[in-house]
mmCIF file of C-alpha atoms in Angstrom:
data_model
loop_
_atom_site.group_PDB
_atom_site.id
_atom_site.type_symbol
_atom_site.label_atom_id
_atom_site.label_comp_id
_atom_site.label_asym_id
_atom_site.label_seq_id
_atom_site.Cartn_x
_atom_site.Cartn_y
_atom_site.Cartn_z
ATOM 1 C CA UNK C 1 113.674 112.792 94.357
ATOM 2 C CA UNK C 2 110.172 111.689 92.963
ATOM 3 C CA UNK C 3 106.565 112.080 94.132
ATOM 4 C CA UNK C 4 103.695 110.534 92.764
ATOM 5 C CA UNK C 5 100.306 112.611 92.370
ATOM 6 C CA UNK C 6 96.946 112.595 91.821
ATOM 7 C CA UNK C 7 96.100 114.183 87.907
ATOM 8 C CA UNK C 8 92.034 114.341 88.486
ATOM 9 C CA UNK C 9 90.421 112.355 90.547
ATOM 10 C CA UNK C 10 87.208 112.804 89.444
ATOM 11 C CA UNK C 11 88.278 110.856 86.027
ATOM 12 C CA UNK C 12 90.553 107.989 87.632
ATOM 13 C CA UNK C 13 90.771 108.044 91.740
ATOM 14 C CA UNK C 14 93.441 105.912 91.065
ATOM 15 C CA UNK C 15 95.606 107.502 88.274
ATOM 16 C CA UNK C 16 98.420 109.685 89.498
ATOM 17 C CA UNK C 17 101.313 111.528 88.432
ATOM 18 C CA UNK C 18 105.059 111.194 88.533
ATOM 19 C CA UNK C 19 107.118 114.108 88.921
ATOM 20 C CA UNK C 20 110.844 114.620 90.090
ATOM 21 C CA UNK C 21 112.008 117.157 92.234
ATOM 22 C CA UNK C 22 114.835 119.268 92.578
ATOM 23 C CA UNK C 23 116.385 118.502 96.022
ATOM 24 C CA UNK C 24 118.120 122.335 96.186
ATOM 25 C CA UNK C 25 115.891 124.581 94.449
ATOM 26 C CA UNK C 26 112.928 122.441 95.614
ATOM 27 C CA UNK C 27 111.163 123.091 92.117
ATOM 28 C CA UNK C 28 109.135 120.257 90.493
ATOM 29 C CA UNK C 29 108.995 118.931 86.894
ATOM 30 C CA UNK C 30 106.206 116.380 85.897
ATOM 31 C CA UNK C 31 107.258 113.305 83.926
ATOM 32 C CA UNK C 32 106.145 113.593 80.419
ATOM 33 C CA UNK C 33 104.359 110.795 78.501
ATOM 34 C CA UNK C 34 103.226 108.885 81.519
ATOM 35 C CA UNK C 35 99.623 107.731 80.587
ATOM 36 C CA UNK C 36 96.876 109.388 81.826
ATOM 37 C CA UNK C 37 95.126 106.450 83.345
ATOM 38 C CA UNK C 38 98.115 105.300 84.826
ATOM 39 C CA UNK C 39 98.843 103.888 88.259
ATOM 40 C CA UNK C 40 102.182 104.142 89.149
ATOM 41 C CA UNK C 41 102.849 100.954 91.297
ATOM 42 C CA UNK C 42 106.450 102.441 92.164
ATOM 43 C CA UNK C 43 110.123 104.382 90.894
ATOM 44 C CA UNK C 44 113.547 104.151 91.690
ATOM 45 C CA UNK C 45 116.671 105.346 90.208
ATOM 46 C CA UNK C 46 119.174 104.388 88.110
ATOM 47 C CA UNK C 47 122.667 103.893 89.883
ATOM 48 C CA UNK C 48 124.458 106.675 87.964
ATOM 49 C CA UNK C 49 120.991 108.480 88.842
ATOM 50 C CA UNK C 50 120.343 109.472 84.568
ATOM 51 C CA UNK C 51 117.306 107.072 84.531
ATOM 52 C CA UNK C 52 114.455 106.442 86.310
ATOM 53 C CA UNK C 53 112.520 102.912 85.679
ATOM 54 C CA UNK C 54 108.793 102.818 86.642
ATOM 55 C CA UNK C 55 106.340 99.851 86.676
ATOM 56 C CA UNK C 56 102.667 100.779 86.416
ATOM 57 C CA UNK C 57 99.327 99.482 85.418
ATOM 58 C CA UNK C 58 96.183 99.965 83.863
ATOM 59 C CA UNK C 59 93.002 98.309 84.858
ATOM 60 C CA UNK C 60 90.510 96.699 82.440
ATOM 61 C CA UNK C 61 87.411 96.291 84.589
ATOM 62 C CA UNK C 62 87.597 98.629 87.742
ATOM 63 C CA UNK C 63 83.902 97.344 88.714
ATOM 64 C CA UNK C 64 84.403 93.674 89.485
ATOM 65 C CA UNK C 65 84.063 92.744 92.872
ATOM 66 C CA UNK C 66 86.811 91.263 93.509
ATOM 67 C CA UNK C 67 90.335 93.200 92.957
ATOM 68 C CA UNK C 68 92.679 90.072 92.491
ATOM 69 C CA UNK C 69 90.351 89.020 89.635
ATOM 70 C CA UNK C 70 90.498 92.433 87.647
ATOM 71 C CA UNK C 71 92.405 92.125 83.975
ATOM 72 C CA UNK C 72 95.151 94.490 83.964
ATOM 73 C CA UNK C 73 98.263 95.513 82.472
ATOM 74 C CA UNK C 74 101.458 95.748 83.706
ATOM 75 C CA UNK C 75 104.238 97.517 82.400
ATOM 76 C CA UNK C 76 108.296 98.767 83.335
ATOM 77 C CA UNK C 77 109.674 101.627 81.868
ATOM 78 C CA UNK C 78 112.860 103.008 81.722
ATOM 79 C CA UNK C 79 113.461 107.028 80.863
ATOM 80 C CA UNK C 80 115.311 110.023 81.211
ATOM 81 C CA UNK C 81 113.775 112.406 84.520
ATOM 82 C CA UNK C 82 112.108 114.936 82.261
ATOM 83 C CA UNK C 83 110.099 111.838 80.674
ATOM 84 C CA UNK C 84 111.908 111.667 77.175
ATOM 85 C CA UNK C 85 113.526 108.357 75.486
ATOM 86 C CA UNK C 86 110.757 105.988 77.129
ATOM 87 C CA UNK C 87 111.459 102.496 76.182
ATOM 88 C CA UNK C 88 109.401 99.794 77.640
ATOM 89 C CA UNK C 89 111.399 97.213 78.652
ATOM 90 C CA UNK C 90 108.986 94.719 80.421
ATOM 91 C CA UNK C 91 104.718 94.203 80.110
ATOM 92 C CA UNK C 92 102.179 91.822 81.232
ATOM 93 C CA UNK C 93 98.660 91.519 81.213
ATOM 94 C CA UNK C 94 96.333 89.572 83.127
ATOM 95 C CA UNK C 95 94.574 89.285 86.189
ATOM 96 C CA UNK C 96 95.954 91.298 89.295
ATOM 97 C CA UNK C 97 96.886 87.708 91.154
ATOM 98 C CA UNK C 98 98.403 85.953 88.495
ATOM 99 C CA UNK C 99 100.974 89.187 87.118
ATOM 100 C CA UNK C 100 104.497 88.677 89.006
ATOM 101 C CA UNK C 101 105.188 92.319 87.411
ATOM 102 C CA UNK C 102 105.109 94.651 90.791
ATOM 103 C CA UNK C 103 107.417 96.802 92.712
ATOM 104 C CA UNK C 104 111.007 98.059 89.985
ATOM 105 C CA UNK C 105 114.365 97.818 91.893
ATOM 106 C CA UNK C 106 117.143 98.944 90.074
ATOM 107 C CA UNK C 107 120.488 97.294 91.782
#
């Protein structure tokens, strides 16, 4: 299981964390090297459940006025649970409309 969360919200009300949780002893363990300024679009699992891919983004210009017109970048990555042998295996950047990186299925 994985939850996202928010890191500080005073900094980036948008930014969260990733972290996967133990379904039996209900402990959880933060995935490491995810960017601080960060927002985790979504997660899923790999089928053999070893890997977890994420896409997420980072926005240029979080003043304009309209959203779909913001620069961003998108990016899927692929790592262990505990955050360790990230690879990158997809990125994009441009504005939030044009970017057909979004929601990471893993089939």
């Amino acid at each position: 299981m994985y939850s996202l969360s928010p890191r500080d919200p005073d900094k980036t009300p948008d930014a969260g964390g990733l972290a996967v949780c133990d379904i039996v002893t209900g402990k959880s363990s933060p995935v490491a090297n995810v960017p601080l300024n960060a927002r985790i679009i979504s997660v899923c699992w790999s089928p053999d459940g070893k890997k977890l891919a994420y896409s997420w983004r980072i926005t240029e210009d979080r003043k304009k006025e309209n959203p779909d017109l913001q620069e961003v970048e998108f990016h899927i990555t692929v790592c262990d649970p505990d955050g360790q042998n990230q690879k990158t295996v997809a990125s994009e950047k441009g504005q939030v409309r044009s970017c057909s990186i979004g929601h990471v299925y893993w089939r």
